[in-house]
CSV table of C-alpha atoms in Angstrom, one decimal:
chain,number,residue,atom,x,y,z
A,1,GLN,CA,-105.0,102.1,-0.3
A,2,LYS,CA,-107.6,104.4,1.4
A,3,GLU,CA,-107.0,108.1,1.2
A,4,VAL,CA,-107.3,108.6,4.9
A,5,GLU,CA,-107.0,105.5,7.1
A,6,GLN,CA,-107.8,105.0,10.8
A,7,ASN,CA,-108.0,102.0,13.0
A,8,SER,CA,-111.8,101.5,13.7
A,9,GLY,CA,-111.1,100.4,17.3
A,10,PRO,CA,-112.5,100.3,19.8
A,11,LEU,CA,-109.5,101.7,21.6
A,12,SER,CA,-110.0,101.1,25.3
A,13,VAL,CA,-108.0,103.1,27.9
A,14,PRO,CA,-108.4,103.5,31.6
A,15,GLU,CA,-109.4,106.8,33.1
A,16,GLY,CA,-106.4,109.1,33.6
A,17,ALA,CA,-104.3,107.4,31.0
A,18,ILE,CA,-103.1,108.8,27.7
A,19,ALA,CA,-105.1,107.9,24.6
A,20,SER,CA,-103.2,107.8,21.3
A,21,LEU,CA,-105.2,107.9,18.1
A,22,ASN,CA,-103.5,107.6,14.7
A,23,CYS,CA,-104.3,108.5,11.1
A,24,THR,CA,-102.4,107.9,7.9
A,25,TYR,CA,-103.0,109.6,4.6
A,26,SER,CA,-102.0,108.7,1.0
A,27,ASP,CA,-101.6,112.2,-0.7
A,28,ARG,CA,-98.1,113.4,0.1
A,29,GLY,CA,-99.2,117.0,-0.8
A,30,SER,CA,-101.9,117.2,1.7
A,31,GLN,CA,-101.9,120.6,3.5
A,32,SER,CA,-104.3,120.8,6.4
A,33,PHE,CA,-105.3,118.2,9.0
A,34,PHE,CA,-108.1,118.1,11.4
A,35,TRP,CA,-109.4,116.0,14.3
A,36,TYR,CA,-113.2,115.9,14.9
A,37,ARG,CA,-114.9,114.3,17.9
A,38,GLN,CA,-118.3,112.7,17.3
A,39,TYR,CA,-120.5,111.4,20.1
A,40,SER,CA,-123.0,108.7,19.3
A,41,GLY,CA,-126.0,110.2,17.5
A,42,LYS,CA,-124.4,113.7,17.3
A,43,SER,CA,-122.6,115.7,14.7
A,44,PRO,CA,-118.8,116.0,14.3
A,45,GLU,CA,-117.2,118.7,16.5
A,46,LEU,CA,-113.8,120.2,15.5
A,47,ILE,CA,-111.3,119.8,18.3
A,48,MET,CA,-107.9,120.3,16.7
A,49,SER,CA,-106.3,121.5,13.5
A,50,ILE,CA,-102.7,121.3,12.5
A,51,TYR,CA,-100.9,122.5,9.4
A,52,SER,CA,-97.1,122.3,10.1
A,53,ASN,CA,-94.9,119.4,11.1
A,54,GLY,CA,-94.5,118.9,14.8
A,55,ASP,CA,-96.8,119.1,17.8
A,56,LYS,CA,-99.7,121.4,18.6
A,57,GLU,CA,-101.2,121.5,22.1
A,58,ASP,CA,-104.6,122.6,23.3
A,59,GLY,CA,-105.4,121.7,26.9
A,60,ARG,CA,-105.4,118.0,27.2
A,61,PHE,CA,-105.2,117.5,23.5
A,62,THR,CA,-102.0,117.3,21.4
A,63,ALA,CA,-102.0,116.9,17.7
A,64,GLN,CA,-98.8,115.6,16.0
A,65,LEU,CA,-98.0,115.8,12.3
A,66,ASN,CA,-95.3,114.1,10.4
A,67,LYS,CA,-95.6,114.9,6.7
A,68,ALA,CA,-92.5,112.8,5.7
A,69,SER,CA,-94.2,109.6,7.2
A,70,GLN,CA,-97.7,110.8,6.2
A,71,TYR,CA,-99.3,110.4,9.6
A,72,VAL,CA,-101.1,112.6,12.0
A,73,SER,CA,-102.0,111.6,15.6
A,74,LEU,CA,-104.0,112.9,18.5
A,75,LEU,CA,-103.0,112.4,22.1
A,76,ILE,CA,-105.5,112.9,24.8
A,77,ARG,CA,-103.9,113.2,28.3
A,78,ASP,CA,-105.7,112.4,31.5
A,79,SER,CA,-108.5,110.6,29.6
A,80,GLN,CA,-112.0,111.0,31.0
A,81,PRO,CA,-115.1,109.0,30.5
A,82,SER,CA,-116.6,112.0,28.7
A,83,ASP,CA,-113.8,111.6,26.0
A,84,SER,CA,-115.5,108.3,25.0
A,85,ALA,CA,-116.5,109.0,21.4
A,86,THR,CA,-115.5,108.4,17.8
A,87,TYR,CA,-112.6,110.5,16.6
A,88,LEU,CA,-112.5,111.4,12.9
A,89,CYS,CA,-109.4,112.4,11.1
A,90,ALA,CA,-109.8,114.7,8.1
A,91,VAL,CA,-107.3,115.9,5.5
A,92,ARG,CA,-107.4,118.7,3.0
A,93,ARG,CA,-105.7,117.1,-0.1
A,94,THR,CA,-103.8,118.8,-2.8
A,95,GLY,CA,-105.9,120.5,-5.4
A,96,THR,CA,-109.2,120.0,-3.6
A,97,ALA,CA,-109.6,123.6,-2.5
A,98,SER,CA,-111.8,123.6,0.5
A,99,LYS,CA,-112.9,120.0,0.5
A,100,LEU,CA,-111.9,117.5,3.2
A,101,THR,CA,-111.5,113.8,3.0
A,102,PHE,CA,-112.5,112.0,6.2
A,103,GLY,CA,-111.4,108.7,7.7
A,104,THR,CA,-113.9,106.3,9.0
A,105,GLY,CA,-113.0,107.1,12.6
A,106,THR,CA,-111.6,105.4,15.7
A,107,ARG,CA,-114.0,104.6,18.6
A,108,LEU,CA,-112.4,105.5,22.0
A,109,GLN,CA,-113.7,104.0,25.2
A,110,VAL,CA,-112.4,105.4,28.5
A,111,THR,CA,-113.1,102.9,31.3
A,112,LEU,CA,-113.5,103.7,35.0
B,1,ASN,CA,-124.6,132.9,16.8
B,2,ALA,CA,-126.6,129.7,16.2
B,3,GLY,CA,-123.9,128.4,13.9
B,4,VAL,CA,-125.2,125.8,11.4
B,5,THR,CA,-128.8,124.8,11.8
B,6,GLN,CA,-130.6,122.0,10.0
B,7,THR,CA,-134.3,121.0,9.7
B,8,PRO,CA,-135.9,118.6,10.1
B,9,LYS,CA,-134.1,116.5,12.7
B,10,PHE,CA,-135.8,113.3,11.6
B,11,ARG,CA,-137.9,112.3,8.6
B,12,ILE,CA,-139.4,109.1,7.2
B,13,LEU,CA,-140.1,109.1,3.5
B,14,LYS,CA,-141.8,106.5,1.3
B,15,ILE,CA,-140.0,105.3,-1.8
B,16,GLY,CA,-140.5,107.8,-4.7
B,17,GLN,CA,-141.3,110.8,-2.5
B,18,SER,CA,-139.3,114.0,-2.6
B,19,MET,CA,-138.1,116.3,0.1
B,20,THR,CA,-135.8,119.2,0.9
B,21,LEU,CA,-133.4,119.2,3.7
B,22,GLN,CA,-132.8,122.8,5.0
B,23,CYS,CA,-129.4,124.2,6.1
B,24,THR,CA,-128.7,127.7,7.3
B,25,GLN,CA,-125.6,129.3,8.7
B,26,ASP,CA,-125.2,132.7,10.4
B,27,MET,CA,-121.4,132.9,10.4
B,28,ASN,CA,-121.2,134.6,7.0
B,29,HIS,CA,-119.2,131.6,5.7
B,30,ASN,CA,-118.6,131.4,2.0
B,31,TYR,CA,-118.3,127.7,1.8
B,32,MET,CA,-121.0,125.2,2.5
B,33,TYR,CA,-121.2,121.4,2.2
B,34,TRP,CA,-123.6,118.5,2.4
B,35,TYR,CA,-122.4,115.1,3.6
B,36,ARG,CA,-124.0,111.8,4.3
B,37,GLN,CA,-122.8,109.4,6.9
B,38,ASP,CA,-123.6,105.7,6.8
B,39,PRO,CA,-122.6,103.3,9.7
B,40,GLY,CA,-118.9,102.5,9.5
B,41,MET,CA,-118.5,104.3,6.2
B,42,GLY,CA,-117.4,107.8,7.3
B,43,LEU,CA,-118.6,111.0,5.8
B,44,LYS,CA,-119.1,111.2,2.1
B,45,LEU,CA,-119.4,114.6,0.3
B,46,ILE,CA,-122.6,115.0,-1.7
B,47,TYR,CA,-122.4,118.6,-2.9
B,48,TYR,CA,-120.6,121.7,-2.0
B,49,SER,CA,-120.7,125.5,-2.7
B,50,VAL,CA,-118.0,128.1,-2.7
B,51,GLY,CA,-120.5,131.0,-2.6
B,52,ALA,CA,-123.9,132.1,-3.6
B,53,GLY,CA,-124.8,130.9,-7.1
B,54,ILE,CA,-121.9,128.4,-7.3
B,55,THR,CA,-122.3,124.7,-6.5
B,56,ASP,CA,-120.4,121.6,-7.5
B,57,LYS,CA,-120.7,117.8,-7.1
B,58,GLY,CA,-118.9,115.9,-4.5
B,59,GLU,CA,-118.2,112.1,-4.3
B,60,VAL,CA,-121.8,110.9,-4.2
B,61,PRO,CA,-124.2,113.4,-5.9
B,62,ASN,CA,-126.5,111.0,-7.7
B,63,GLY,CA,-130.1,111.4,-6.6
B,64,TYR,CA,-129.6,114.8,-5.0
B,65,ASN,CA,-129.7,118.4,-6.1
B,66,VAL,CA,-128.7,121.7,-4.4
B,67,SER,CA,-129.0,125.4,-4.9
B,68,ARG,CA,-127.4,128.4,-3.2
B,69,SER,CA,-129.3,131.6,-3.7
B,70,THR,CA,-128.0,133.3,-0.6
B,71,THR,CA,-124.8,133.1,1.6
B,72,GLU,CA,-126.8,131.7,4.5
B,73,ASP,CA,-128.9,128.9,2.9
B,74,PHE,CA,-127.9,125.7,1.2
B,75,PRO,CA,-130.9,123.3,0.8
B,76,LEU,CA,-130.5,119.7,-0.4
B,77,ARG,CA,-133.2,118.3,-2.5
B,78,LEU,CA,-133.9,114.6,-2.8
B,79,GLU,CA,-136.0,113.6,-5.8
B,80,LEU,CA,-137.6,110.1,-6.0
B,81,ALA,CA,-136.3,108.9,-2.7
B,82,ALA,CA,-134.8,105.4,-2.6
B,83,PRO,CA,-133.9,103.1,0.3
B,84,SER,CA,-130.2,103.6,-0.5
B,85,GLN,CA,-130.7,107.2,0.6
B,86,THR,CA,-131.4,106.2,4.2
B,87,SER,CA,-128.6,107.9,6.1
B,88,VAL,CA,-127.7,110.7,8.4
B,89,TYR,CA,-127.2,114.0,6.5
B,90,PHE,CA,-124.9,116.7,7.8
B,91,CYS,CA,-124.5,120.2,6.5
B,92,ALA,CA,-121.2,122.1,7.2
B,93,SER,CA,-119.8,125.5,6.5
B,94,SER,CA,-116.3,127.0,6.5
B,95,PRO,CA,-114.9,130.5,6.1
B,96,ALA,CA,-112.7,131.5,3.2
B,97,GLY,CA,-109.1,131.4,4.1
B,98,LEU,CA,-106.0,129.3,4.2
B,99,ASN,CA,-107.3,126.3,6.1
B,100,TYR,CA,-111.0,125.9,5.6
B,101,GLU,CA,-112.0,124.5,9.0
B,102,GLN,CA,-115.5,123.1,8.7
B,103,TYR,CA,-118.2,123.4,11.3
B,104,PHE,CA,-121.2,121.0,11.3
B,105,GLY,CA,-124.9,121.3,11.8
B,106,PRO,CA,-126.7,118.8,14.1
B,107,GLY,CA,-127.8,116.5,11.2
B,108,THR,CA,-131.0,115.1,9.7
B,109,ARG,CA,-131.7,111.4,10.2
B,110,LEU,CA,-133.6,110.2,7.1
B,111,THR,CA,-135.3,106.8,6.6
B,112,VAL,CA,-136.7,105.8,3.2
B,113,THR,CA,-139.0,102.8,3.3
C-alpha cells in the first residue's frame, strides 16, 4: 500500500461544476495535510492546508479531513479552465518532523 | 520577497560531469529541502536541512551531496552525473513551527546524456 495514494486521472469536469479530488494515506498518526496545485512545467504551489477533522474553506476551495477513515479531499467549486492542473496531496507523517510525503497527483481537466 | 529562487533553470550535462544546483530563500526559513520529480512518480526527497550546518538524507540521496553554511542557501551537488539523474529538481523551504508548510522554487530541469 502506498503511503499517500491518489487517482492519477484525468478527472474531467465541465466549467462551473464542482471538482472533487481525493487522497488516502496509510499512516494513521499523520498530523498535517496539504494540497498543492502544479501547472504543467511549473513548480507546486500550496493552495490549502488542514490539520483537524472537518472542513476548511478558502474561497472556491474546501479541504475535508477524516482521520478515522484516513482520507483528505479537495473540493473546487465553480471550476474554471484555469483550474486545469495536477493536484498533489501531501502528508506529514508521524515521527518525520518537517518532512512531507507526496502522492503522485491527480490531473484535473476543466472543459468549456 | 523573492521567495525561493533556483539556478539554473535548465542544464544539459554529459555523463560523468559534475554540477551544483543553487537554491536561495529570503524568508528566513529554518528548513530547506531538495526534491526530484520524474514523470508520473511524484516528488521524492533527496536531502533536507533543519538549519545552518545540519543536513540529513531523504529517500533518494545516492549520487548527491548538500551543504548548508547559511540560513539562506542550500546547494545540491551532483558528482559523476548519470542518465538516471535526468529529472526536474525542486528546492523548497518551510518555517519552523507546528505545521511546516513548504514553499517551492521554480525548479531546474536537468538532462544527462
